[in-house]
mmCIF file of C-alpha atoms in Angstrom:
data_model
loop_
_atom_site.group_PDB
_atom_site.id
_atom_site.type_symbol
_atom_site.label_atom_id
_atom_site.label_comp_id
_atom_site.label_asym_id
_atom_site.label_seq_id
_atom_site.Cartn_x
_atom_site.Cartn_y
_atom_site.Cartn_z
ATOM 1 C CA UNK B 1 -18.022 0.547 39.777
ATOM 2 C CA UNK B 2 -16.121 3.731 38.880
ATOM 3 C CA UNK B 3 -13.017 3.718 37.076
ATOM 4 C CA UNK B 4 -10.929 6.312 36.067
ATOM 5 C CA UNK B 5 -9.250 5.758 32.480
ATOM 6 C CA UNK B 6 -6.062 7.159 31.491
ATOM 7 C CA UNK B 7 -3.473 6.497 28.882
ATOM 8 C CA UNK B 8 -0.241 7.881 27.640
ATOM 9 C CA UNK B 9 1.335 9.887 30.495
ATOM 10 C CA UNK B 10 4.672 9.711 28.558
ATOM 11 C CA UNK B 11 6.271 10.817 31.918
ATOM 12 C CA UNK B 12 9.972 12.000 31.313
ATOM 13 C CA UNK B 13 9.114 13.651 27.440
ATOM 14 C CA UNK B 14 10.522 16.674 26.373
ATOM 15 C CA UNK B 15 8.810 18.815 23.547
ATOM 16 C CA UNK B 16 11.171 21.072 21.569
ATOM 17 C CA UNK B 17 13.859 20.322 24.156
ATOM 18 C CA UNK B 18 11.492 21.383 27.106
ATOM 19 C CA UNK B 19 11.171 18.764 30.020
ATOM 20 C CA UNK B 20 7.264 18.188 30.699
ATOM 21 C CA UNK B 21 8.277 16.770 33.859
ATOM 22 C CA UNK B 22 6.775 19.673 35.790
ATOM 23 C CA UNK B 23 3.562 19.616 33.995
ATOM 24 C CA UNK B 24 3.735 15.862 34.524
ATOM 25 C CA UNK B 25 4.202 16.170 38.399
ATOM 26 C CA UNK B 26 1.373 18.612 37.995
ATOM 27 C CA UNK B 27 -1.105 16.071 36.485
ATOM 28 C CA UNK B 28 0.071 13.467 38.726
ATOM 29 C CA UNK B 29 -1.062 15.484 41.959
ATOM 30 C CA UNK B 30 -4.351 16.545 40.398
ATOM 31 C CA UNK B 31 -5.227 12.529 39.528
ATOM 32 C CA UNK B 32 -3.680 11.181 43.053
ATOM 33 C CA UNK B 33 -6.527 14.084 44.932
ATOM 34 C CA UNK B 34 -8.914 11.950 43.033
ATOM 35 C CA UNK B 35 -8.187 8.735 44.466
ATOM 36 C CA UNK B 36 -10.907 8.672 46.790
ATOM 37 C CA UNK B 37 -13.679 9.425 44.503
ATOM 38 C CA UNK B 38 -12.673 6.066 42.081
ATOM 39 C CA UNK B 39 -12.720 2.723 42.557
ATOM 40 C CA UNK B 40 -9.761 1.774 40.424
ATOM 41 C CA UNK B 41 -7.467 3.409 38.187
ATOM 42 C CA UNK B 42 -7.163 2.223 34.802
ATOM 43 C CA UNK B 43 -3.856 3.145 32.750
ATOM 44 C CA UNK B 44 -3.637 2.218 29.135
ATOM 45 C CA UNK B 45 0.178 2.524 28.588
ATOM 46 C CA UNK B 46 2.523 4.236 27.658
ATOM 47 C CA UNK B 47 3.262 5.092 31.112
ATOM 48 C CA UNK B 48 6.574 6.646 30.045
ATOM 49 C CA UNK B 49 7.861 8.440 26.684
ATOM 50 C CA UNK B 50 10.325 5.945 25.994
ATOM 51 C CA UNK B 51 11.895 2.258 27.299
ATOM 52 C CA UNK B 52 14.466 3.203 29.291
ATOM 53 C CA UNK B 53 13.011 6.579 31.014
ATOM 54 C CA UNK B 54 15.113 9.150 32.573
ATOM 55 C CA UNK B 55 15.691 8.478 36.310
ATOM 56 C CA UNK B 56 13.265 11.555 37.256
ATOM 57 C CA UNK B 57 10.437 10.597 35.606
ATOM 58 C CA UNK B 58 11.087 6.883 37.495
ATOM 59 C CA UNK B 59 10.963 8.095 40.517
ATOM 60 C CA UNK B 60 8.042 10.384 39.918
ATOM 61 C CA UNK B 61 5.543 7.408 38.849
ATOM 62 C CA UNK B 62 7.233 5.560 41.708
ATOM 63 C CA UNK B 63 5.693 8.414 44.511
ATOM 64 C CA UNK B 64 2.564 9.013 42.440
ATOM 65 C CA UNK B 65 2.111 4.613 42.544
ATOM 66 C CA UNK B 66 2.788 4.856 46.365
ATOM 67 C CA UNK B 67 -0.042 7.677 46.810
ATOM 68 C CA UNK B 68 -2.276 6.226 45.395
ATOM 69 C CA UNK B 69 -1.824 2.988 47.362
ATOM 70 C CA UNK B 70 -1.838 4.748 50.296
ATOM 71 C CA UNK B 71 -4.933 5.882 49.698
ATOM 72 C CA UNK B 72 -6.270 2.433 48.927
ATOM 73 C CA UNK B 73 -7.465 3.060 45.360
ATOM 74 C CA UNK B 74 -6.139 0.232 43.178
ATOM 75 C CA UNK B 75 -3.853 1.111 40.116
ATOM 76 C CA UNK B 76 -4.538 -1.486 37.205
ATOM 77 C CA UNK B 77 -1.378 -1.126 34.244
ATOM 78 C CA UNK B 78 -0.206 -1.795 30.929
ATOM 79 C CA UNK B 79 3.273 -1.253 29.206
ATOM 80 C CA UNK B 80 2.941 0.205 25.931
ATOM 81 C CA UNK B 81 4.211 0.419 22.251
ATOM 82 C CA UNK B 82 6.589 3.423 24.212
ATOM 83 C CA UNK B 83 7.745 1.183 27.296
ATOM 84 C CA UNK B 84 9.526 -1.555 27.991
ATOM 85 C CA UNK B 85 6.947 -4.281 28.957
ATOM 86 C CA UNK B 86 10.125 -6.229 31.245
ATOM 87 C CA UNK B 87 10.864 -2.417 32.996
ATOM 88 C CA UNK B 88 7.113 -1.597 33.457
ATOM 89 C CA UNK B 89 6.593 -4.914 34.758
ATOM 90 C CA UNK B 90 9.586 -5.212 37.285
ATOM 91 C CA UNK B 91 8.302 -6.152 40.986
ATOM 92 C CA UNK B 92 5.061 -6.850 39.758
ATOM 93 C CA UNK B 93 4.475 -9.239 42.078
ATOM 94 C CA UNK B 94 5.634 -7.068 45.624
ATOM 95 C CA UNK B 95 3.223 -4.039 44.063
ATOM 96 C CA UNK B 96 0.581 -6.361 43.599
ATOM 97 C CA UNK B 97 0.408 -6.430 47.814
ATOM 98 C CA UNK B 98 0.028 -2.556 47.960
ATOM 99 C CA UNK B 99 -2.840 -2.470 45.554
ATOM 100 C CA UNK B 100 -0.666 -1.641 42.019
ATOM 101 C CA UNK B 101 -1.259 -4.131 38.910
ATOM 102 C CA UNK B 102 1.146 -4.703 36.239
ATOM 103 C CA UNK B 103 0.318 -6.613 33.146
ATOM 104 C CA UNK B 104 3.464 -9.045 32.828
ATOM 105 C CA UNK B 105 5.389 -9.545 29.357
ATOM 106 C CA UNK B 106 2.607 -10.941 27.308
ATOM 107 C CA UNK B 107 3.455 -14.954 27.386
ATOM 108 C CA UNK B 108 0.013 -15.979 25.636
ATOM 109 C CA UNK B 109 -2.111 -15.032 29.309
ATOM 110 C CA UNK B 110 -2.712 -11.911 30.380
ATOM 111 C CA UNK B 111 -3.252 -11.248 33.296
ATOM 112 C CA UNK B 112 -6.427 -11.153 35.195
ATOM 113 C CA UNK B 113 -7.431 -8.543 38.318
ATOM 114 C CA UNK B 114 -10.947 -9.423 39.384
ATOM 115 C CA UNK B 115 -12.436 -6.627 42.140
ATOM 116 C CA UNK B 116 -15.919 -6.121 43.357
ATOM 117 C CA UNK B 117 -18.787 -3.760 43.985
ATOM 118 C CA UNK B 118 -22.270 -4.292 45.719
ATOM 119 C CA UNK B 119 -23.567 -5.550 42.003
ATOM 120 C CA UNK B 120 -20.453 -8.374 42.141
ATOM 121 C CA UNK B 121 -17.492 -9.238 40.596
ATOM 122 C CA UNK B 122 -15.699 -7.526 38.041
ATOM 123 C CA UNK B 123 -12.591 -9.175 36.059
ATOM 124 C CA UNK B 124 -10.007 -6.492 34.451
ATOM 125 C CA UNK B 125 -8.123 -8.151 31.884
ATOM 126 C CA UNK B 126 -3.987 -6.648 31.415
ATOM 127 C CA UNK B 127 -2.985 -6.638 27.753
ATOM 128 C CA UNK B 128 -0.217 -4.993 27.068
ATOM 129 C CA UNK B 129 1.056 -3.484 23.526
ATOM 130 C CA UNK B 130 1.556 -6.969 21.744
ATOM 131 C CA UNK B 131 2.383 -7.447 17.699
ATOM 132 C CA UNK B 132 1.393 -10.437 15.900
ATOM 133 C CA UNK B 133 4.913 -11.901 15.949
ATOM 134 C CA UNK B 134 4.904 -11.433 19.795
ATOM 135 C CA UNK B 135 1.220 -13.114 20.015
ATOM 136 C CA UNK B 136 2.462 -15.796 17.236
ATOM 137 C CA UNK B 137 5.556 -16.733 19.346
ATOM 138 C CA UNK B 138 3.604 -16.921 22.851
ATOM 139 C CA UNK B 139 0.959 -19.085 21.364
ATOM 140 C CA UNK B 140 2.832 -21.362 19.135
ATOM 141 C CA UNK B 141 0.492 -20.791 15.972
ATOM 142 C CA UNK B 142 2.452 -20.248 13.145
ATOM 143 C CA UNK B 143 -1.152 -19.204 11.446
ATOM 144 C CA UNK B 144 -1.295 -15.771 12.954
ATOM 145 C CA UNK B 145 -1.151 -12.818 11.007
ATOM 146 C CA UNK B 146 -1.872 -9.443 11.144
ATOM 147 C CA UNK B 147 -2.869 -7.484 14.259
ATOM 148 C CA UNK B 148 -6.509 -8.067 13.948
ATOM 149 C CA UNK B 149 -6.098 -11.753 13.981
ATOM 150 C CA UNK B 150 -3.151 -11.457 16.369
ATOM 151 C CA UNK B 151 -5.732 -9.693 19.230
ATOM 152 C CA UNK B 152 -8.201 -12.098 18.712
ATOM 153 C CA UNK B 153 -5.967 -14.999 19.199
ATOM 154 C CA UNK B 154 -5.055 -13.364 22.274
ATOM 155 C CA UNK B 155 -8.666 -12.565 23.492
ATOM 156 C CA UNK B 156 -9.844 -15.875 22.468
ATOM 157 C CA UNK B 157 -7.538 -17.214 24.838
ATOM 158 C CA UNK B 158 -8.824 -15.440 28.038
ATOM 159 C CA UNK B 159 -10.989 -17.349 30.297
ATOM 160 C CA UNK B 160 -14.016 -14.934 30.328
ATOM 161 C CA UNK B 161 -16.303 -15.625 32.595
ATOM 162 C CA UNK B 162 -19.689 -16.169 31.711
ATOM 163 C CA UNK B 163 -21.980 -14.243 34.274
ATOM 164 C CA UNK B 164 -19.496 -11.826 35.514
ATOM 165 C CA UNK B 165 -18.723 -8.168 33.688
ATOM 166 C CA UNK B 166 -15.375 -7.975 31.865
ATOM 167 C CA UNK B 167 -13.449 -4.985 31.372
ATOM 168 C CA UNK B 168 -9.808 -5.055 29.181
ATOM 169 C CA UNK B 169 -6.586 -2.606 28.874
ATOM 170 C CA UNK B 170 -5.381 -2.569 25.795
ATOM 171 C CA UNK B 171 -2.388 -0.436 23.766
ATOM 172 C CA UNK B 172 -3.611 -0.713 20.284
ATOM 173 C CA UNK B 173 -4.630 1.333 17.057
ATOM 174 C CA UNK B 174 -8.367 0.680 16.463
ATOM 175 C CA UNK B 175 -9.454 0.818 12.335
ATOM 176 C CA UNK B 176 -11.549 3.952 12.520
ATOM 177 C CA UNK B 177 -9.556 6.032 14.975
ATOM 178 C CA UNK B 178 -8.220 9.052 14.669
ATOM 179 C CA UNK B 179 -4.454 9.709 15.086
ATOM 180 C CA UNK B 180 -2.067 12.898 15.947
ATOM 181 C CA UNK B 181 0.948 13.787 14.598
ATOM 182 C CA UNK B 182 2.754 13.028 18.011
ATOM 183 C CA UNK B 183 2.250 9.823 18.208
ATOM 184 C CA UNK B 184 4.202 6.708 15.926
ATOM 185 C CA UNK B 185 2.485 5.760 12.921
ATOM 186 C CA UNK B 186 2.862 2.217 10.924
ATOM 187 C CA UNK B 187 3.744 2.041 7.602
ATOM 188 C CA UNK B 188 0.852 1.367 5.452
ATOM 189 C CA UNK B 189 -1.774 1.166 8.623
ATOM 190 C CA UNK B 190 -0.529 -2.513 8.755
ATOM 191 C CA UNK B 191 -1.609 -1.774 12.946
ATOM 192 C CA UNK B 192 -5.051 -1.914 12.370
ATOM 193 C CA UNK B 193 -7.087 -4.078 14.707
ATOM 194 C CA UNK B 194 -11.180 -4.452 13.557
ATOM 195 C CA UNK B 195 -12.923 -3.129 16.989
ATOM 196 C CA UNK B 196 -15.209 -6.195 16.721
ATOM 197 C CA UNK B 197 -12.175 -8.180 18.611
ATOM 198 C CA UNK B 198 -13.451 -6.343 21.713
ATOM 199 C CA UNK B 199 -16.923 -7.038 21.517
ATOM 200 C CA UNK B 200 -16.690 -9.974 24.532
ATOM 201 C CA UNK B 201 -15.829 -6.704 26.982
ATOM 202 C CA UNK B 202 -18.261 -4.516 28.930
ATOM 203 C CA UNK B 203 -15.382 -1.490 28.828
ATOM 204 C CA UNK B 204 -12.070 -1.576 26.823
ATOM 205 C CA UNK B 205 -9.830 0.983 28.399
ATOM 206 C CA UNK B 206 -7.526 1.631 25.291
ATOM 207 C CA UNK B 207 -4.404 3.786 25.097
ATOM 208 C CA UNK B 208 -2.329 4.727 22.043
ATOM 209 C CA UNK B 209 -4.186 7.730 20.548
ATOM 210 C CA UNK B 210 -3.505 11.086 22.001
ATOM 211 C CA UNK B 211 -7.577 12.165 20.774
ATOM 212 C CA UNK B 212 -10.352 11.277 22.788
ATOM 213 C CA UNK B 213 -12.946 9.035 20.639
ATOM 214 C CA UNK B 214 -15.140 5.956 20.861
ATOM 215 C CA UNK B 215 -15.848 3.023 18.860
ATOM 216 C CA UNK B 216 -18.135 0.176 19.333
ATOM 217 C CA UNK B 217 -21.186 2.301 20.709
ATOM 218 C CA UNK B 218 -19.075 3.428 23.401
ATOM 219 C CA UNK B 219 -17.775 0.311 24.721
ATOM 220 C CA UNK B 220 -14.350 1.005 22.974
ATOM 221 C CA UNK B 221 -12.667 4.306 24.182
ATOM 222 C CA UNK B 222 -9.720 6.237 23.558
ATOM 223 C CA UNK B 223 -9.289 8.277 27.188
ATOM 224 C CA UNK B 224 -6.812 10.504 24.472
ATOM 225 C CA UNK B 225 -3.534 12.036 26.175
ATOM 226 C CA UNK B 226 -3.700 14.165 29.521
ATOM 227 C CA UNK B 227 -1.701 16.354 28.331
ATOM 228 C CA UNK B 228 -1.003 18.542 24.712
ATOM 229 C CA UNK B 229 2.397 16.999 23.303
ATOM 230 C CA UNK B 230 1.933 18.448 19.570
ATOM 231 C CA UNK B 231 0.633 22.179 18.607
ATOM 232 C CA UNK B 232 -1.376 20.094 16.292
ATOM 233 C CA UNK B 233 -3.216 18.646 19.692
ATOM 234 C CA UNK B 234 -4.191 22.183 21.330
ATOM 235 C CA UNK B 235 -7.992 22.074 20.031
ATOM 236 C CA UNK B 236 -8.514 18.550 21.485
ATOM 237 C CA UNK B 237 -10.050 19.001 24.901
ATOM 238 C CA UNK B 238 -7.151 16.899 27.098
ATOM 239 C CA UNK B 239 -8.013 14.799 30.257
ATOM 240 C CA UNK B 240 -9.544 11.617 30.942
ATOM 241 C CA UNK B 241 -12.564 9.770 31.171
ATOM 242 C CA UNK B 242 -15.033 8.489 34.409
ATOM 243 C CA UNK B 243 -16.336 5.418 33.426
ATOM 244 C CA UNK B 244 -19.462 3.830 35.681
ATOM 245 C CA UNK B 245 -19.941 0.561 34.997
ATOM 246 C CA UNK B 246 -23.308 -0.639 36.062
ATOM 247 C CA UNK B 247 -24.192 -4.266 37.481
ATOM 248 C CA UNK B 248 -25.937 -5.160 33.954
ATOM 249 C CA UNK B 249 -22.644 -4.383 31.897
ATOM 250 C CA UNK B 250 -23.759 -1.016 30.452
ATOM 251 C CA UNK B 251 -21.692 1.689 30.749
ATOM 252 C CA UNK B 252 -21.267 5.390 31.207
ATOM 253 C CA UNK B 253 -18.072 7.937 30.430
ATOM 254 C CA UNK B 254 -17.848 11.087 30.870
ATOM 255 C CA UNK B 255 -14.784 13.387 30.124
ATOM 256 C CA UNK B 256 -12.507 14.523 33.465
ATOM 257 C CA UNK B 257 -10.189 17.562 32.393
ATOM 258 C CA UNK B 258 -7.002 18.396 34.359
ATOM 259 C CA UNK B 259 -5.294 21.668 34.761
ATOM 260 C CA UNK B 260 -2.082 21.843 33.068
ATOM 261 C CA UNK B 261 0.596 24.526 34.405
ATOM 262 C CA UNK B 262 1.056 26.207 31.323
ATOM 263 C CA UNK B 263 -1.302 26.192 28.096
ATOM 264 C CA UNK B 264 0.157 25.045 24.770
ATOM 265 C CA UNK B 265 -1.067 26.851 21.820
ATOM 266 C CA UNK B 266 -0.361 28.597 18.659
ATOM 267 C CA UNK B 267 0.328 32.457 17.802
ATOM 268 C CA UNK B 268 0.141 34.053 14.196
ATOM 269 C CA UNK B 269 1.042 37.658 13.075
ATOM 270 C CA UNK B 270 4.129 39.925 11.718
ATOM 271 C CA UNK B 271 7.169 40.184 14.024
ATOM 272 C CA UNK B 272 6.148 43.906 14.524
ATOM 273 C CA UNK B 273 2.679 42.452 15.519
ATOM 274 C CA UNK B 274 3.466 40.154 17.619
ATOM 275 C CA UNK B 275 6.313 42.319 19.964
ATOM 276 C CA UNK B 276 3.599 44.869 20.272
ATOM 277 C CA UNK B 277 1.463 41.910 21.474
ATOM 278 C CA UNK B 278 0.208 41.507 25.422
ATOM 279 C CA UNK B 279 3.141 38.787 26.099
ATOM 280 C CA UNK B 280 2.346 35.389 27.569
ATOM 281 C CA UNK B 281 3.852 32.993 29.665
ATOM 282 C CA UNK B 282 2.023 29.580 28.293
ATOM 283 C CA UNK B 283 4.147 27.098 25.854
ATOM 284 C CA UNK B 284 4.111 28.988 22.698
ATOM 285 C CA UNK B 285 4.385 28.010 18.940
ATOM 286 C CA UNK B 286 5.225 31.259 16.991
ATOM 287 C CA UNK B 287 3.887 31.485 13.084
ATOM 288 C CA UNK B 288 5.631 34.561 11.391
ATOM 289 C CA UNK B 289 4.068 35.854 8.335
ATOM 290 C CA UNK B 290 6.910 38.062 7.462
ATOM 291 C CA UNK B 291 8.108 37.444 3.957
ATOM 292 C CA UNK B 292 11.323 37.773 4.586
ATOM 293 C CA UNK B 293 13.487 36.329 7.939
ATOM 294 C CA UNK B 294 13.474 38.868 10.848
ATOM 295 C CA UNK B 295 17.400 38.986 12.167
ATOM 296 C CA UNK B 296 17.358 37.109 16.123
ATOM 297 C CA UNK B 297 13.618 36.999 16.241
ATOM 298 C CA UNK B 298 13.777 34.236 18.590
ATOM 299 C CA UNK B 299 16.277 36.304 21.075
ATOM 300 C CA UNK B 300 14.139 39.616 20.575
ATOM 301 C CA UNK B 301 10.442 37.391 21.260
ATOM 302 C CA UNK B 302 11.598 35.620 24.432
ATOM 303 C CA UNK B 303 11.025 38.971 26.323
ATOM 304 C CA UNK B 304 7.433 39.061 25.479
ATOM 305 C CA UNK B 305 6.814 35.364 25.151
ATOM 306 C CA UNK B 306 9.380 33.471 27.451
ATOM 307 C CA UNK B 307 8.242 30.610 27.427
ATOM 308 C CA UNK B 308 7.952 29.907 23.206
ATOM 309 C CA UNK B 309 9.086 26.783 22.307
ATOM 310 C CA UNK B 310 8.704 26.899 18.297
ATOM 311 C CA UNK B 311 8.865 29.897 15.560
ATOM 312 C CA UNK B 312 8.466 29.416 12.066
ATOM 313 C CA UNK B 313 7.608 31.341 8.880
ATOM 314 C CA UNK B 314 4.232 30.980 7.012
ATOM 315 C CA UNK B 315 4.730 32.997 3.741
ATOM 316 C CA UNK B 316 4.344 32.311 0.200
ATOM 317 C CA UNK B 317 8.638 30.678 0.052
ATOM 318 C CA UNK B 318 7.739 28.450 2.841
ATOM 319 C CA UNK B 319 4.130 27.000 1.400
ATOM 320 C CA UNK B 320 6.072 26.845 -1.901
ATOM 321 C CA UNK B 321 8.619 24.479 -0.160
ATOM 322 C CA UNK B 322 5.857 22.745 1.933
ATOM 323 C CA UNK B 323 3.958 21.377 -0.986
ATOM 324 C CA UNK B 324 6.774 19.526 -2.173
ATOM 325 C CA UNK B 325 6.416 17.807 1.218
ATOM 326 C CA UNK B 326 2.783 17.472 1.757
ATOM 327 C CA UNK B 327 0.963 13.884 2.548
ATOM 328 C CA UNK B 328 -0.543 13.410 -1.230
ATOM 329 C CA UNK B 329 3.166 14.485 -2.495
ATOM 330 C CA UNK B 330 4.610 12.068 -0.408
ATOM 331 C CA UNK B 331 1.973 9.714 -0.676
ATOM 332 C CA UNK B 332 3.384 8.912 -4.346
ATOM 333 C CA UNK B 333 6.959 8.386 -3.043
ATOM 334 C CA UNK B 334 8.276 5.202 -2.523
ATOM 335 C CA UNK B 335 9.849 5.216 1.029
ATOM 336 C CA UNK B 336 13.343 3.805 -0.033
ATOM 337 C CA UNK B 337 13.776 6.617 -2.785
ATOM 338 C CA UNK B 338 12.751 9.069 0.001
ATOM 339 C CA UNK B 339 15.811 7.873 2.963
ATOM 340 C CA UNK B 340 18.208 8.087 0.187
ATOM 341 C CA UNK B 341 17.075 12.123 -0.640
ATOM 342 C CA UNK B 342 17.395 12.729 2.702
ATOM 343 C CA UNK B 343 20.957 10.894 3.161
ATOM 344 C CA UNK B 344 22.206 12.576 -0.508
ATOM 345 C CA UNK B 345 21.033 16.084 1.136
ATOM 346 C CA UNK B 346 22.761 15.555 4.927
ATOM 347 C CA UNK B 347 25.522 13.677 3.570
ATOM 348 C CA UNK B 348 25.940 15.962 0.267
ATOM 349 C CA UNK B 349 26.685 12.197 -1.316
ATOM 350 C CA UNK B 350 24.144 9.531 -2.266
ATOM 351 C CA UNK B 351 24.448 6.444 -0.552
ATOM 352 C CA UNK B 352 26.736 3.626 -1.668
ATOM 353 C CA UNK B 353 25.629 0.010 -2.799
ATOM 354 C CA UNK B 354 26.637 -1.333 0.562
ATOM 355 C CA UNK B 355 24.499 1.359 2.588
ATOM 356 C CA UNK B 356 21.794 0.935 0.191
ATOM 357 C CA UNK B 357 21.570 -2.710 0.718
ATOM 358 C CA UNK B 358 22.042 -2.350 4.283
ATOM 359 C CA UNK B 359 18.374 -0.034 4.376
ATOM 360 C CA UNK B 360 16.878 -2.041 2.457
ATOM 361 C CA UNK B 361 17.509 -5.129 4.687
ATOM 362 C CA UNK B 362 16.679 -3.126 7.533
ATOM 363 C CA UNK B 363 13.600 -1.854 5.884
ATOM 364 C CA UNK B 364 12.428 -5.443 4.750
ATOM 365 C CA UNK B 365 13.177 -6.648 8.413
ATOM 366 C CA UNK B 366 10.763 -3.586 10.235
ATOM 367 C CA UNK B 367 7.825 -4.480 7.581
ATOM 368 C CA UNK B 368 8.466 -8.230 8.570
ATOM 369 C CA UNK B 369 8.281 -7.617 12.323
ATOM 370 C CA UNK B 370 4.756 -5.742 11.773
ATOM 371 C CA UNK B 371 3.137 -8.757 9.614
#
């Protein structure tokens, strides 16, 4: 059976103020010509950039959905840590009879979508984004804590079949993974979840991280974003990932690229330099090394580089003020005395005792929700 894995479409996100819903219609059609070359299509979540999506990017997965089960190739879908599960999962039920699978609101069983090849069945498990409150709650085990023991309650609770080859979507940070700067990060890596917890699966489809990678000898993949959403993401080779899974349970992927409309990547030189430069119309970041600030760069650059979406200085004031700022730096700060720099600095006052105690209980309450 040949699946095509995908994750993290974030369909209605805007980079530097830019729409990507272009680029995203773009992808779209280039995955929808594939549909006859797949026997399923596999998306890890985030379908969207945030829970309540702009109306155009709505109606955009709605005509890419209806493609796709017009040309008979089933469409197998979680929400997640990006969507709402209840939007994602609205007329679940009416999709289900053109071919498109939704993973409901996790209420302790995920849902189950078994098809078949000439080697047999195959059950795809749906499970989307969850935290170990969510998993706790659905359950009714107090005892759960932590996202590793939170995913294995939940997998444990799957009726695998013994016999028949098992694949899962899942929305989750891996321990060992790699992340980008584009995508959320937990506070203290509290999201961690041991790969191990998928070792009952022939294939776990996983979305979350925007970089390709595997874990778990291959049987635990990150398809990585389709598309560049970050500078910092312009060396990672975008796409997705054809998976074959054979009738013994072993399987194959191999990386699928897509054409994006425009390139995103990074330029570096003097002002002079750069206007003198060929001129390009792909999404643009813009690294001056002038020492001191050139007077409506940005205005005099667009002619040459129209489509830049970033500028900034690298010279020896800015990596003076960046090492105040860098990971080790803030690595020593405690995250409370950091909000209330920032607040003293856009505020020009420091925070009063009621606004302090009101972060902190805010603060306290986030860290609680992600035990």
């Amino acid at each position: 059976m040949r699946f095509l894995h995908l994750s993290d479409l974030h369909l209605g996100k805007r980079i530097f103020e830019l729409s990507m819903l272009e680029e995203q219609r773009h992808l779209l059609d280039q995955v929808a010509a594939m549909a006859g070359r797949i026997d399923a299509l596999l998306l890890a979540g985030d379908i969207y950039d945030r829970p309540v999506p702009p109306a155009e990017a709505v109606a955009l997965f709605d005509g890419f959905l209806s493609r796709m089960s017009q040309a008979g190739c089933p469409v197998l879908m979680i929400a997640g840590n990006h969507d709402s599960a209840e939007r994602v999962a609205f007329g679940a039920e009416l999709m289900a009879k053109g071919g498109v699978y939704v993973a409901p609101v996790y209420d302790g069983q995920a849902r189950c979508v078994t098809l078949s090849d000439a080697q047999g069945e195959v059950d795809v498990w749906l499970l989307p984004f969850v935290k170990p409150a969510h998993v706790r709650a659905a359950l009714g085990d107090e005892g759960i804590e932590g996202y590793t023991n939170a995913l294995s309650a939940a997998v444990a609770a799957m009726p695998l079949r013994a016999g028949v080859r098992s694949v899962l979507l899942a929305h989750q940070f891996v321990t060992g993974a790699a992340r980008s700067e584009s995508e959320e990060i937990s506070v203290g890596g509290l999201d961690n979840v041991d790969a191990e917890v998928f070792s009952p699966f022939c294939y776990t489809a996983l979305g979350h991280l925007h970089t390709a990678q595997s874990l778990l000898g291959g049987r635990v993949r990150y398809s990585g974003s389709p598309l560049c959403y970050a500078f910092s993401e312009c060396a990672q080779k975008k796409g997705g990932l054809l998976v074959d899974l054979a009738g013994d349970g072993s399987v194959n992927a191999e990386p699928v690229a897509f054409a994006p409309l425009h390139a995103m990547r990074s330029l570096r030189g003097s002002f002079e330099t750069l206007m003198l430069g060929e001129g390009s119309g792909d999404y643009l970041r813009l690294v001056l090394t002038d020492e001191d600030d050139v007077p409506e760069a940005g205005a005099r650059l667009r002619a040459t580089y129209p489509n830049w979406l970033q500028i900034v200085y690298d010279n020896a004031r800015t990596r003076a003020a960046a090492a105040d700022f860098s990971p080790e730096a803030l690595s020593r700060r405690e995250p409370f005395a950091l909000f209330a720099e920032l607040f003293e600095k856009q505020n020009g006052a420091p925070m009063d005792a009621q606004q302090a105690a009101l972060l902190r209980g805010v603060m306290e309450k986030i860290w609680e929700d992600e035990a």
